[in-house]
Coordinates of C-alpha atoms in Angstrom, one line a residue:
Chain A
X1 CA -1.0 -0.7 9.4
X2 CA -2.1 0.7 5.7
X3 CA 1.9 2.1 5.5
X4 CA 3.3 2.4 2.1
X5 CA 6.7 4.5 2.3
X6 CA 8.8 6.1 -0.8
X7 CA 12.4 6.6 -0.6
X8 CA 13.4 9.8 -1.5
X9 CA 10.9 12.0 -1.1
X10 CA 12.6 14.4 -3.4
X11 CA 14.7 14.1 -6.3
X12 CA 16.6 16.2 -8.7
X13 CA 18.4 15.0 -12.0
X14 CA 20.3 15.7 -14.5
X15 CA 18.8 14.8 -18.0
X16 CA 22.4 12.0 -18.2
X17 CA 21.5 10.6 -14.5
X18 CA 20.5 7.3 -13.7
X19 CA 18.4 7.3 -10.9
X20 CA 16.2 4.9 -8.9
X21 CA 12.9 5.1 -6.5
X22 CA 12.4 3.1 -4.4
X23 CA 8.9 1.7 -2.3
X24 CA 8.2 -0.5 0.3
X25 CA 5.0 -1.8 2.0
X26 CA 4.8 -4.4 4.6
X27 CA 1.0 -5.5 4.3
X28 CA 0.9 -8.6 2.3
X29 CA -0.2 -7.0 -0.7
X30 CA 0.3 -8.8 -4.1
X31 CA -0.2 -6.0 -6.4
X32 CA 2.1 -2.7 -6.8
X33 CA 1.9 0.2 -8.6
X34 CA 3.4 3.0 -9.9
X35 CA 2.0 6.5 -10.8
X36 CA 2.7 9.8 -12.5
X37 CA 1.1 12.7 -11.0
X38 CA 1.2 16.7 -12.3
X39 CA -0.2 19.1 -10.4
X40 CA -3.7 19.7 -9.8
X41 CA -4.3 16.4 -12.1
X42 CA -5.4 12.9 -10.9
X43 CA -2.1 10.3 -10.9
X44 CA -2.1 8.6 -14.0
X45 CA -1.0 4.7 -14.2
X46 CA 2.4 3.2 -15.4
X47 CA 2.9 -0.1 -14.3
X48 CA 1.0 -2.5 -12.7
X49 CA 2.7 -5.9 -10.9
X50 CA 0.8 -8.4 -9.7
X51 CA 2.4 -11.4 -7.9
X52 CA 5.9 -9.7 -8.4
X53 CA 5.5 -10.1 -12.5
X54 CA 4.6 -6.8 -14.7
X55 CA 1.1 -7.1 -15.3
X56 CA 0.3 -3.7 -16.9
X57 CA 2.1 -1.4 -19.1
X58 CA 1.0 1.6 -19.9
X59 CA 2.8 2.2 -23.1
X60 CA 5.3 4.5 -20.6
X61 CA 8.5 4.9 -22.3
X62 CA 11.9 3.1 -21.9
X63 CA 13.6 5.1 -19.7
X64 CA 11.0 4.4 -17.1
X65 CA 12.1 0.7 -16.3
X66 CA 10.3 -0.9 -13.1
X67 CA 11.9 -3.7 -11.0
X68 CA 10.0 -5.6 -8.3
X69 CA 12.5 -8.1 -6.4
X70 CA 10.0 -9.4 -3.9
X71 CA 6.7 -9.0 -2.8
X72 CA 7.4 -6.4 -0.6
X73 CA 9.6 -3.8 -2.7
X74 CA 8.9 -2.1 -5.6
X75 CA 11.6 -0.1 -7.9
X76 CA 11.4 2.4 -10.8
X77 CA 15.0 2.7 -12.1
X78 CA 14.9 6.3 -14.6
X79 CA 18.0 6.8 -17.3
X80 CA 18.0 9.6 -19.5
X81 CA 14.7 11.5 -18.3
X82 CA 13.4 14.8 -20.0
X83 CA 12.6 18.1 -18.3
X84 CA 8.8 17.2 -19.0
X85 CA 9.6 13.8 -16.6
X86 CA 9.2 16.2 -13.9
X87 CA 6.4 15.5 -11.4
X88 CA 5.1 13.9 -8.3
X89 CA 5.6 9.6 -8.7
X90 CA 3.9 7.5 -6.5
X91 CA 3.7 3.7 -5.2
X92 CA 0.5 2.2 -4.3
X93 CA -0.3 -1.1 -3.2
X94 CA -3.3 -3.3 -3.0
X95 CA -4.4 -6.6 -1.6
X96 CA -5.2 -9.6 -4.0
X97 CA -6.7 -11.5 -0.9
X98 CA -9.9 -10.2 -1.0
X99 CA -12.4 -8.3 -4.1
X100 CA -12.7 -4.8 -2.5
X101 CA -10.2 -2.6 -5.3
X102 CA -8.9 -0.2 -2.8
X103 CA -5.3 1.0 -3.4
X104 CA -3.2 2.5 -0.5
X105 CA -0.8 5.2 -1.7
X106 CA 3.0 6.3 -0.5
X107 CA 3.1 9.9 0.1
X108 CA 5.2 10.5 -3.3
X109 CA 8.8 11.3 -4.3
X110 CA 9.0 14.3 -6.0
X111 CA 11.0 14.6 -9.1
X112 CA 12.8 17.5 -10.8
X113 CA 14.2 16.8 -14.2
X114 CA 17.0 19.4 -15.5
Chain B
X1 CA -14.1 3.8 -21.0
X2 CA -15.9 4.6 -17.5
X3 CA -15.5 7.9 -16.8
X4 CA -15.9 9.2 -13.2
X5 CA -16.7 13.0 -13.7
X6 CA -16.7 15.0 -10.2
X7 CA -17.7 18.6 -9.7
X8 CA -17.0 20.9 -8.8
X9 CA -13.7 22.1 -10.0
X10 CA -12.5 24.2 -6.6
X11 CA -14.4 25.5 -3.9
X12 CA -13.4 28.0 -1.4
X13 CA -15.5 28.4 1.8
X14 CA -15.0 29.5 5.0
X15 CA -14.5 27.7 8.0
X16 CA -17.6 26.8 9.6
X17 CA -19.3 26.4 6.5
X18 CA -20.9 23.0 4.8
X19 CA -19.7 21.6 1.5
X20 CA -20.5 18.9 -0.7
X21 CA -18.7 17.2 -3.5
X22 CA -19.9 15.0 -6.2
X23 CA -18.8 12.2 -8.4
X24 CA -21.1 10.7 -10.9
X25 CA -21.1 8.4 -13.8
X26 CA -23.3 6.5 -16.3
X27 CA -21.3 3.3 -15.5
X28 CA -21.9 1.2 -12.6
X29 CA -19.0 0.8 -10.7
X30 CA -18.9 -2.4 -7.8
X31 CA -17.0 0.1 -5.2
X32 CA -15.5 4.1 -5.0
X33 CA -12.9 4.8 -3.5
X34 CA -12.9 9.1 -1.7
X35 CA -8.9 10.7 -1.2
X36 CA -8.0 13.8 0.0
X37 CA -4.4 14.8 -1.1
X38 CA -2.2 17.7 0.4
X39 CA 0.2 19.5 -2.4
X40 CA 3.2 17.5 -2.6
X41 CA 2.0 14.1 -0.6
X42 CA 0.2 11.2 -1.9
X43 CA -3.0 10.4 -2.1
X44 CA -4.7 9.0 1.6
X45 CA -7.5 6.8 1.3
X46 CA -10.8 8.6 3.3
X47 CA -13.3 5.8 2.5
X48 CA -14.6 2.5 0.5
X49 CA -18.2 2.4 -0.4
X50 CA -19.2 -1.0 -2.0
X51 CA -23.0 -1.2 -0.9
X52 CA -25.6 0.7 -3.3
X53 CA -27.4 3.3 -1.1
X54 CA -24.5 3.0 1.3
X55 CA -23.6 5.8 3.9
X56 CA -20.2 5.9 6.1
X57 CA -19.4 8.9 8.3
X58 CA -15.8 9.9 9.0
X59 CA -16.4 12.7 11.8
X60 CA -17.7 16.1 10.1
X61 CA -17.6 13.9 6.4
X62 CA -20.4 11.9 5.3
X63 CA -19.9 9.5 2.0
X64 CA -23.2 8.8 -0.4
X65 CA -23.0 5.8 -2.5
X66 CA -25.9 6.4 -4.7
X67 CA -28.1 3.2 -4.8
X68 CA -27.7 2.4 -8.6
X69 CA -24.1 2.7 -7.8
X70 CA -23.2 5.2 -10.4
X71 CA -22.6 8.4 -8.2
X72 CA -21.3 9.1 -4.9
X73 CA -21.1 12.4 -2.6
X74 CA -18.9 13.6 0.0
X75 CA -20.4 16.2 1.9
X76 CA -18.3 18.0 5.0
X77 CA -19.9 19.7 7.7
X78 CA -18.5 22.8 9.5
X79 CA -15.1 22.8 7.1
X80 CA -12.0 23.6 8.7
X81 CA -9.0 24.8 7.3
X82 CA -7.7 21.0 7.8
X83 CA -9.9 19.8 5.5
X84 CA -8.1 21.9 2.7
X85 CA -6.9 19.8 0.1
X86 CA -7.4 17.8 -3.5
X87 CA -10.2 15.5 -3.2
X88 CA -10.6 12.4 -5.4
X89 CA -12.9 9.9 -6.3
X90 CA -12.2 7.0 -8.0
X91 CA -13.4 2.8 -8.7
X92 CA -12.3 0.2 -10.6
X93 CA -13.8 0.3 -14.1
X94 CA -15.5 -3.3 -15.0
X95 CA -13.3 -4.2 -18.2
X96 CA -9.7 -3.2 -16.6
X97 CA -8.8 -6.0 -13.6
X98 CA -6.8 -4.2 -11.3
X99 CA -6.8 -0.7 -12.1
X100 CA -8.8 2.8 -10.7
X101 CA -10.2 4.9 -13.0
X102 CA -10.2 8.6 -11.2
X103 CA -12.1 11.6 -11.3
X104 CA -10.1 15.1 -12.4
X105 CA -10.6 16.0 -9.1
X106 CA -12.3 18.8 -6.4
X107 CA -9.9 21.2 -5.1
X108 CA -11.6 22.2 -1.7
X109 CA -9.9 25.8 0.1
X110 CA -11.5 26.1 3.4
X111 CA -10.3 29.7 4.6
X112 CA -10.2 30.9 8.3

């Protein structure tokens, strides 16, 4: 099972909202991470966690703020988003068992910002 | 930075028709990763190549991991509307643990 889910798969907000996404995977995998994606452009990185601590930031602004509670779940709680916040953010997980880098992707929520 | 540079841009064949898709760089990179991505879904892994020289056959696609492991190709034989969709390459870059660096990707249109 290579199953990474996303809860919800779509999403609209106010720029005022406070929202979360939520991502769940059920392989063992001790590294999770979030990505932004716009269309017709490869996902871009925003966090990283490995071992349920943030291991990567990539300088993404404070009202992205991720949350992992356990090894299994993976949050992105968004307050105060802009119009240009909107796009396709996905989970992906990968295992820290073994060398081999391959990441396994949820299939997205999508997000519209108004 | 290790940039993984594919080409083309967009293809659009008909179906029944062969195709290939390239990713190249001048870094050596220990595996790449191939994705094909419908519009509005995530990303789903294809195949890993790790082995310079390495070839791996998924059906109609074959993957090419060159043997100085710098480029890879993904060629698809007899494309079907299916096989529509984004296709990525990516790898982990040497001086960044845990992360992929990806290619701008191929946007394949296979027409029936």
């Amino acid at each position: 099972d290579t199953e990474v889910t996303q809860t919800p798969k779509h999403l609209v907000m106010g720029m005022t909202n406070k929202k979360s996404l939520k991502c769940e995977q059920h392989m063992g995998h001790r590294a999770m991470y979030w990505y932004k994606q716009k269309a017709k452009k490869p996902p871009e990185l925003m966090f990283v966690y490995s071992y349920e601590k943030l291991s990567i930031n990539e300088s993404v602004p404070s009202r992205f703020s991720p949350e992992c509670p356990n090894s299994s779940l993976l949050n992105l709680h968004l307050h105060a988003l802009q119009p240009e916040d909107s796009a396709l953010y996905l989970c992906a997980s990968r295992s820290t068992a073994t060398n081999q880098e391959t990441q396994y992707f949820g299939p997205g929520t999508r997000l519209l910002v108004l | 930075t290790q940039l993984l540079e594919q080409s083309p841009q967009f293809l659009s064949i008909q179906e029944g028709e062969n195709l290939t898709v390239y990713c190249n760089s001048s870094s050596v990179f220990s595996s790449l990763q191939w994705y094909r991505q419908e519009p509005g879904e995530g990303p789903v892994l294809l195949v890993t190549v790790v082995t310079g020289g390495e070839v791996k056959k998924l059906k109609r696609l074959t993957f090419q991991f060159g043997d100085a492991r710098k480029d890879s190709s993904l060629h698809i034989t007899a494309a079907q509307p299916g096989d529509t969709g984004l296709y990525l390459c990516a790898g982990p870059p040497t001086d960044s643990w845990g992360k992929l660096q990806f290619g701008a990707g191929t946007q394949v249109v296979v027409t029936p």
